[in-house]
Amino acid sequence: MKKFTDFINTHPIIRTFILLCIVMVIMMFLLMWCLTLYTRHGEKQIVPNVCGLKVESAALLLEGKGLRYEVVDSVYSKEVEKGCVVEQDPAAGSMVKEERNIYLIINATLDRMVALPNVVDISIRQATTILSASGFKVERVTYKPSEYKDLVLGVYMRGRQVHPDEMIKAESSLELYVGSGNTEAQKDSLSNSGDNIIKESLEEDIAF
C-alpha cells in the first residue's frame, strides 16, 4: 500500500486522473438518486373507479390517491345523472405513477338544445318523421280549418308557437296544428299520440 501511495505521490498526473474518476462516480450516483426522487421510480397507484360520481367527489377520491384530474369533454347521457363522470382515462384498475392526470368525460349539466326543423307546409307524416329524427316527440295533433288536409300549419310547445331554427330542449313534447281539409270552423280534435301517427304512417307506406 505504501508503495502505491508513494507512486501516486510521485506522479501527480495519475493522482489527478484517479481523483477525477472518483468525483465522476460520485456525481453519477448523485444524479441517479436525484432522478429516482424526481420520477418517483417504482411508486405507482391503482386508478380508482370514478364513473358515476359527481366531479367534486371524483376529484377528492383521485387527489386522495395522489392523482390529478382534468375534465376534457362533456356528453348528453340518460344513463348517468347530470354532472357525473361518464368515462375516465386511464380506466379504473390501471397502474399509474403518482401525480398522473386522469382525464374525465362528464354528463353535461345543462339540457341539450336542438334547433327546431322547418316542418310547416308539409304533410303530418313527413313532419312527424322529421321531428322524431331530431329527437322530439309529437304528443298532440290539433286539426284547424284549412283547405289543405293533413298539412302542418304550425308547431306549438306548451301552448306557445315555436318557429323553425328556434333552439328548444331536446325530447320536448310538441303539438302540431294540422289542416282539416275544411275551411269552415269546426271543433278541434282530441289528443293524438305521436307514436300512433308514426304507426299509421308506416301502415300507409306498406299499403302503397
PDB file of C-alpha atoms in Angstrom:
ATOM      1  CA  MET A   1       0.000   0.000   0.000  1.00  0.00           C
ATOM      2  CA  LYS A   2       2.857   2.360   0.898  1.00  0.00           C
ATOM      3  CA  LYS A   3       4.484   1.710  -2.447  1.00  0.00           C
ATOM      4  CA  PHE A   4       1.237   2.540  -4.264  1.00  0.00           C
ATOM      5  CA  THR A   5       0.882   5.734  -2.239  1.00  0.00           C
ATOM      6  CA  ASP A   6       4.447   6.733  -2.957  1.00  0.00           C
ATOM      7  CA  PHE A   7       3.873   6.006  -6.643  1.00  0.00           C
ATOM      8  CA  ILE A   8       0.797   8.216  -6.711  1.00  0.00           C
ATOM      9  CA  ASN A   9       2.597  10.979  -4.876  1.00  0.00           C
ATOM     10  CA  THR A  10       5.448  10.930  -7.348  1.00  0.00           C
ATOM     11  CA  HIS A  11       3.104  11.016 -10.354  1.00  0.00           C
ATOM     12  CA  PRO A  12       0.705  13.979  -9.902  1.00  0.00           C
ATOM     13  CA  ILE A  13      -0.944  13.428 -13.301  1.00  0.00           C
ATOM     14  CA  ILE A  14      -2.043   9.918 -12.344  1.00  0.00           C
ATOM     15  CA  ARG A  15      -3.193  11.158  -8.955  1.00  0.00           C
ATOM     16  CA  THR A  16      -5.308  13.851 -10.600  1.00  0.00           C
ATOM     17  CA  PHE A  17      -6.806  11.319 -13.007  1.00  0.00           C
ATOM     18  CA  ILE A  18      -7.781   8.947 -10.166  1.00  0.00           C
ATOM     19  CA  LEU A  19      -9.344  11.783  -8.169  1.00  0.00           C
ATOM     20  CA  LEU A  20     -11.278  12.870 -11.260  1.00  0.00           C
ATOM     21  CA  CYS A  21     -12.639   9.340 -11.740  1.00  0.00           C
ATOM     22  CA  ILE A  22     -13.735   9.195  -8.108  1.00  0.00           C
ATOM     23  CA  VAL A  23     -15.538  12.533  -8.417  1.00  0.00           C
ATOM     24  CA  MET A  24     -17.286  11.394 -11.618  1.00  0.00           C
ATOM     25  CA  VAL A  25     -18.507   8.181  -9.977  1.00  0.00           C
ATOM     26  CA  ILE A  26     -19.870  10.136  -7.005  1.00  0.00           C
ATOM     27  CA  MET A  27     -21.618  12.598  -9.323  1.00  0.00           C
ATOM     28  CA  MET A  28     -23.201   9.767 -11.299  1.00  0.00           C
ATOM     29  CA  PHE A  29     -24.580   8.196  -8.131  1.00  0.00           C
ATOM     30  CA  LEU A  30     -25.959  11.568  -7.005  1.00  0.00           C
ATOM     31  CA  LEU A  31     -27.545  12.140 -10.416  1.00  0.00           C
ATOM     32  CA  MET A  32     -29.242   8.713 -10.408  1.00  0.00           C
ATOM     33  CA  TRP A  33     -30.501   9.313  -6.883  1.00  0.00           C
ATOM     34  CA  CYS A  34     -31.998  12.690  -7.848  1.00  0.00           C
ATOM     35  CA  LEU A  35     -33.663  11.229 -10.945  1.00  0.00           C
ATOM     36  CA  THR A  36     -35.187   8.463  -8.856  1.00  0.00           C
ATOM     37  CA  LEU A  37     -36.685  11.007  -6.480  1.00  0.00           C
ATOM     38  CA  TYR A  38     -37.914  13.202  -9.325  1.00  0.00           C
ATOM     39  CA  THR A  39     -39.663  10.436 -11.267  1.00  0.00           C
ATOM     40  CA  ARG A  40     -40.812   8.564  -8.131  1.00  0.00           C
ATOM     41  CA  HIS A  41     -39.447   5.406  -9.674  1.00  0.00           C
ATOM     42  CA  GLY A  42     -41.345   2.315  -8.548  1.00  0.00           C
ATOM     43  CA  GLU A  43     -44.140   4.306  -6.859  1.00  0.00           C
ATOM     44  CA  LYS A  44     -47.440   3.591  -8.586  1.00  0.00           C
ATOM     45  CA  GLN A  45     -51.118   3.917  -7.761  1.00  0.00           C
ATOM     46  CA  ILE A  46     -54.180   1.942  -8.804  1.00  0.00           C
ATOM     47  CA  VAL A  47     -56.620   4.228 -10.617  1.00  0.00           C
ATOM     48  CA  PRO A  48     -59.942   4.199  -8.711  1.00  0.00           C
ATOM     49  CA  ASN A  49     -63.294   3.923 -10.457  1.00  0.00           C
ATOM     50  CA  VAL A  50     -64.893   7.371 -10.523  1.00  0.00           C
ATOM     51  CA  CYS A  51     -67.546   6.721 -13.188  1.00  0.00           C
ATOM     52  CA  GLY A  52     -70.984   7.666 -11.899  1.00  0.00           C
ATOM     53  CA  LEU A  53     -69.579  10.064  -9.288  1.00  0.00           C
ATOM     54  CA  LYS A  54     -70.070  13.810  -9.238  1.00  0.00           C
ATOM     55  CA  VAL A  55     -66.975  15.678 -10.406  1.00  0.00           C
ATOM     56  CA  GLU A  56     -66.367  17.038  -6.918  1.00  0.00           C
ATOM     57  CA  SER A  57     -66.447  13.563  -5.363  1.00  0.00           C
ATOM     58  CA  ALA A  58     -64.265  12.154  -8.131  1.00  0.00           C
ATOM     59  CA  ALA A  59     -61.730  14.939  -7.562  1.00  0.00           C
ATOM     60  CA  LEU A  60     -61.489  14.198  -3.831  1.00  0.00           C
ATOM     61  CA  LEU A  61     -61.018  10.490  -4.480  1.00  0.00           C
ATOM     62  CA  LEU A  62     -58.327  10.998  -7.118  1.00  0.00           C
ATOM     63  CA  GLU A  63     -56.443  13.639  -5.150  1.00  0.00           C
ATOM     64  CA  GLY A  64     -56.509  11.345  -2.119  1.00  0.00           C
ATOM     65  CA  LYS A  65     -54.618   8.796  -4.228  1.00  0.00           C
ATOM     66  CA  GLY A  66     -52.032  11.374  -5.278  1.00  0.00           C
ATOM     67  CA  LEU A  67     -53.515  11.705  -8.754  1.00  0.00           C
ATOM     68  CA  ARG A  68     -54.627  14.701 -10.764  1.00  0.00           C
ATOM     69  CA  TYR A  69     -57.697  15.061 -12.952  1.00  0.00           C
ATOM     70  CA  GLU A  70     -58.836  17.052 -15.948  1.00  0.00           C
ATOM     71  CA  VAL A  71     -62.338  17.327 -17.456  1.00  0.00           C
ATOM     72  CA  VAL A  72     -61.772  17.105 -21.207  1.00  0.00           C
ATOM     73  CA  ASP A  73     -65.303  16.785 -22.597  1.00  0.00           C
ATOM     74  CA  SER A  74     -69.000  16.547 -21.816  1.00  0.00           C
ATOM     75  CA  VAL A  75     -71.761  14.456 -23.373  1.00  0.00           C
ATOM     76  CA  TYR A  76     -75.505  14.018 -23.017  1.00  0.00           C
ATOM     77  CA  SER A  77     -76.495  10.707 -21.448  1.00  0.00           C
ATOM     78  CA  LYS A  78     -79.737   9.424 -19.944  1.00  0.00           C
ATOM     79  CA  GLU A  79     -77.893   6.698 -18.071  1.00  0.00           C
ATOM     80  CA  VAL A  80     -75.933   8.996 -15.745  1.00  0.00           C
ATOM     81  CA  GLU A  81     -77.002  11.895 -13.549  1.00  0.00           C
ATOM     82  CA  LYS A  82     -76.091  15.370 -14.748  1.00  0.00           C
ATOM     83  CA  GLY A  83     -72.591  16.461 -13.714  1.00  0.00           C
ATOM     84  CA  CYS A  84     -71.407  12.896 -13.100  1.00  0.00           C
ATOM     85  CA  VAL A  85     -68.434  11.173 -14.706  1.00  0.00           C
ATOM     86  CA  VAL A  86     -69.372   9.119 -17.776  1.00  0.00           C
ATOM     87  CA  GLU A  87     -65.908   7.923 -18.813  1.00  0.00           C
ATOM     88  CA  GLN A  88     -62.340   8.043 -17.497  1.00  0.00           C
ATOM     89  CA  ASP A  89     -58.901   7.509 -18.994  1.00  0.00           C
ATOM     90  CA  PRO A  90     -56.869   5.587 -17.832  1.00  0.00           C
ATOM     91  CA  ALA A  91     -59.547   3.081 -16.904  1.00  0.00           C
ATOM     92  CA  ALA A  92     -60.232   2.003 -13.345  1.00  0.00           C
ATOM     93  CA  GLY A  93     -57.709  -0.568 -12.089  1.00  0.00           C
ATOM     94  CA  SER A  94     -54.836   0.745 -14.225  1.00  0.00           C
ATOM     95  CA  MET A  95     -51.428   1.197 -12.579  1.00  0.00           C
ATOM     96  CA  VAL A  96     -50.052   4.724 -12.975  1.00  0.00           C
ATOM     97  CA  LYS A  97     -47.418   6.905 -11.370  1.00  0.00           C
ATOM     98  CA  GLU A  98     -48.389   9.448  -8.742  1.00  0.00           C
ATOM     99  CA  GLU A  99     -49.498  12.861  -9.978  1.00  0.00           C
ATOM    100  CA  ARG A 100     -50.645  11.307 -13.269  1.00  0.00           C
ATOM    101  CA  ASN A 101     -53.519  13.145 -14.962  1.00  0.00           C
ATOM    102  CA  ILE A 102     -56.784  11.199 -15.121  1.00  0.00           C
ATOM    103  CA  TYR A 103     -58.927  12.518 -17.986  1.00  0.00           C
ATOM    104  CA  LEU A 104     -62.671  12.661 -17.342  1.00  0.00           C
ATOM    105  CA  ILE A 105     -65.715  12.928 -19.595  1.00  0.00           C
ATOM    106  CA  ILE A 106     -68.807  14.102 -17.723  1.00  0.00           C
ATOM    107  CA  ASN A 107     -72.527  14.196 -18.377  1.00  0.00           C
ATOM    108  CA  ALA A 108     -73.483  17.768 -19.295  1.00  0.00           C
ATOM    109  CA  THR A 109     -75.111  19.797 -16.538  1.00  0.00           C
ATOM    110  CA  LEU A 110     -77.297  21.755 -18.983  1.00  0.00           C
ATOM    111  CA  ASP A 111     -80.103  20.382 -21.131  1.00  0.00           C
ATOM    112  CA  ARG A 112     -79.263  19.663 -24.763  1.00  0.00           C
ATOM    113  CA  MET A 113     -80.779  22.271 -27.039  1.00  0.00           C
ATOM    114  CA  VAL A 114     -81.775  21.450 -30.615  1.00  0.00           C
ATOM    115  CA  ALA A 115     -82.856  23.711 -33.453  1.00  0.00           C
ATOM    116  CA  LEU A 116     -86.456  23.028 -34.481  1.00  0.00           C
ATOM    117  CA  PRO A 117     -86.580  21.830 -38.088  1.00  0.00           C
ATOM    118  CA  ASN A 118     -88.970  23.510 -40.504  1.00  0.00           C
ATOM    119  CA  VAL A 119     -91.999  21.228 -40.840  1.00  0.00           C
ATOM    120  CA  VAL A 120     -94.600  23.838 -41.801  1.00  0.00           C
ATOM    121  CA  ASP A 121     -96.446  23.257 -45.089  1.00  0.00           C
ATOM    122  CA  ILE A 122     -95.532  19.593 -45.301  1.00  0.00           C
ATOM    123  CA  SER A 123     -97.650  16.518 -44.542  1.00  0.00           C
ATOM    124  CA  ILE A 124     -98.177  15.364 -40.971  1.00  0.00           C
ATOM    125  CA  ARG A 125     -96.494  12.068 -41.813  1.00  0.00           C
ATOM    126  CA  GLN A 126     -93.304  13.797 -43.051  1.00  0.00           C
ATOM    127  CA  ALA A 127     -93.334  16.265 -40.153  1.00  0.00           C
ATOM    128  CA  THR A 128     -93.639  13.518 -37.567  1.00  0.00           C
ATOM    129  CA  THR A 129     -90.748  11.598 -39.102  1.00  0.00           C
ATOM    130  CA  ILE A 130     -88.515  14.666 -39.236  1.00  0.00           C
ATOM    131  CA  LEU A 131     -89.307  15.741 -35.678  1.00  0.00           C
ATOM    132  CA  SER A 132     -88.777  12.230 -34.297  1.00  0.00           C
ATOM    133  CA  ALA A 133     -85.417  12.007 -36.079  1.00  0.00           C
ATOM    134  CA  SER A 134     -84.425  15.307 -34.447  1.00  0.00           C
ATOM    135  CA  GLY A 135     -85.234  13.932 -31.002  1.00  0.00           C
ATOM    136  CA  PHE A 136     -88.665  15.479 -30.425  1.00  0.00           C
ATOM    137  CA  LYS A 137     -91.960  13.802 -29.568  1.00  0.00           C
ATOM    138  CA  VAL A 138     -95.254  14.689 -31.230  1.00  0.00           C
ATOM    139  CA  GLU A 139     -97.609  14.406 -28.277  1.00  0.00           C
ATOM    140  CA  ARG A 140    -100.731  16.057 -29.693  1.00  0.00           C
ATOM    141  CA  VAL A 141    -102.250  16.819 -33.082  1.00  0.00           C
ATOM    142  CA  THR A 142    -104.913  19.516 -33.319  1.00  0.00           C
ATOM    143  CA  TYR A 143    -106.879  20.000 -36.529  1.00  0.00           C
ATOM    144  CA  LYS A 144    -107.640  23.524 -37.656  1.00  0.00           C
ATOM    145  CA  PRO A 145    -109.844  24.819 -40.505  1.00  0.00           C
ATOM    146  CA  SER A 146    -107.832  24.702 -43.722  1.00  0.00           C
ATOM    147  CA  GLU A 147    -108.462  23.590 -47.272  1.00  0.00           C
ATOM    148  CA  TYR A 148    -105.257  21.527 -47.201  1.00  0.00           C
ATOM    149  CA  LYS A 149    -105.928  18.322 -45.322  1.00  0.00           C
ATOM    150  CA  ASP A 150    -103.144  16.885 -43.096  1.00  0.00           C
ATOM    151  CA  LEU A 151    -100.803  19.775 -43.941  1.00  0.00           C
ATOM    152  CA  VAL A 152     -98.885  21.155 -40.949  1.00  0.00           C
ATOM    153  CA  LEU A 153     -99.873  24.741 -40.147  1.00  0.00           C
ATOM    154  CA  GLY A 154     -97.659  25.317 -37.105  1.00  0.00           C
ATOM    155  CA  VAL A 155     -95.735  23.781 -34.207  1.00  0.00           C
ATOM    156  CA  TYR A 156     -96.548  24.554 -30.574  1.00  0.00           C
ATOM    157  CA  MET A 157     -94.952  23.745 -27.231  1.00  0.00           C
ATOM    158  CA  ARG A 158     -96.905  24.268 -24.002  1.00  0.00           C
ATOM    159  CA  GLY A 159     -99.378  26.479 -25.881  1.00  0.00           C
ATOM    160  CA  ARG A 160     -96.700  28.701 -27.409  1.00  0.00           C
ATOM    161  CA  GLN A 161     -95.876  28.634 -31.094  1.00  0.00           C
ATOM    162  CA  VAL A 162     -92.278  27.730 -31.856  1.00  0.00           C
ATOM    163  CA  HIS A 163     -90.620  28.644 -35.122  1.00  0.00           C
ATOM    164  CA  PRO A 164     -88.078  26.936 -37.410  1.00  0.00           C
ATOM    165  CA  ASP A 165     -84.458  27.133 -36.162  1.00  0.00           C
ATOM    166  CA  GLU A 166     -85.585  28.139 -32.678  1.00  0.00           C
ATOM    167  CA  MET A 167     -83.441  26.375 -30.054  1.00  0.00           C
ATOM    168  CA  ILE A 168     -85.573  24.264 -27.729  1.00  0.00           C
ATOM    169  CA  LYS A 169     -84.887  21.472 -25.284  1.00  0.00           C
ATOM    170  CA  ALA A 170     -84.273  18.095 -26.891  1.00  0.00           C
ATOM    171  CA  GLU A 171     -87.011  15.483 -26.394  1.00  0.00           C
ATOM    172  CA  SER A 172     -89.603  18.179 -25.815  1.00  0.00           C
ATOM    173  CA  SER A 173     -93.232  17.211 -26.398  1.00  0.00           C
ATOM    174  CA  LEU A 174     -94.746  19.152 -29.279  1.00  0.00           C
ATOM    175  CA  GLU A 175     -98.220  19.847 -30.602  1.00  0.00           C
ATOM    176  CA  LEU A 176     -98.895  20.103 -34.321  1.00  0.00           C
ATOM    177  CA  TYR A 177    -101.622  22.270 -35.782  1.00  0.00           C
ATOM    178  CA  VAL A 178    -102.776  20.477 -38.924  1.00  0.00           C
ATOM    179  CA  GLY A 179    -105.218  21.367 -41.691  1.00  0.00           C
ATOM    180  CA  SER A 180    -108.575  19.613 -41.528  1.00  0.00           C
ATOM    181  CA  GLY A 181    -109.407  19.879 -45.216  1.00  0.00           C
ATOM    182  CA  ASN A 182    -112.390  22.072 -44.409  1.00  0.00           C
ATOM    183  CA  THR A 183    -112.305  25.858 -44.297  1.00  0.00           C
ATOM    184  CA  GLU A 184    -115.379  26.078 -42.071  1.00  0.00           C
ATOM    185  CA  ALA A 185    -114.903  26.428 -38.337  1.00  0.00           C
ATOM    186  CA  GLN A 186    -115.045  23.142 -36.515  1.00  0.00           C
ATOM    187  CA  LYS A 187    -114.232  21.676 -33.157  1.00  0.00           C
ATOM    188  CA  ASP A 188    -110.572  20.900 -32.505  1.00  0.00           C
ATOM    189  CA  SER A 189    -109.658  17.245 -32.370  1.00  0.00           C
ATOM    190  CA  LEU A 190    -108.733  15.468 -29.181  1.00  0.00           C
ATOM    191  CA  SER A 191    -105.178  14.426 -28.258  1.00  0.00           C
ATOM    192  CA  ASN A 192    -103.458  12.054 -30.638  1.00  0.00           C
ATOM    193  CA  SER A 193    -100.259  10.240 -29.747  1.00  0.00           C
ATOM    194  CA  GLY A 194     -97.185  10.883 -31.881  1.00  0.00           C
ATOM    195  CA  ASP A 195     -96.376   7.183 -31.696  1.00  0.00           C
ATOM    196  CA  ASN A 196     -99.753   6.375 -33.243  1.00  0.00           C
ATOM    197  CA  ILE A 197     -99.089   8.863 -36.012  1.00  0.00           C
ATOM    198  CA  ILE A 198     -95.810   7.148 -36.844  1.00  0.00           C
ATOM    199  CA  LYS A 199     -97.535   3.766 -36.778  1.00  0.00           C
ATOM    200  CA  GLU A 200    -100.281   4.989 -39.103  1.00  0.00           C
ATOM    201  CA  SER A 201     -97.665   6.471 -41.406  1.00  0.00           C
ATOM    202  CA  LEU A 202     -95.836   3.170 -41.626  1.00  0.00           C
ATOM    203  CA  GLU A 203     -99.098   1.373 -42.352  1.00  0.00           C
ATOM    204  CA  GLU A 204     -99.794   3.829 -45.158  1.00  0.00           C
ATOM    205  CA  ASP A 205     -96.337   3.223 -46.613  1.00  0.00           C
ATOM    206  CA  ILE A 206     -96.906  -0.537 -46.554  1.00  0.00           C
ATOM    207  CA  ALA A 207    -100.308  -0.090 -48.190  1.00  0.00           C
ATOM    208  CA  PHE A 208     -98.655   1.843 -51.024  1.00  0.00           C
TER     209      PHE A 208
END
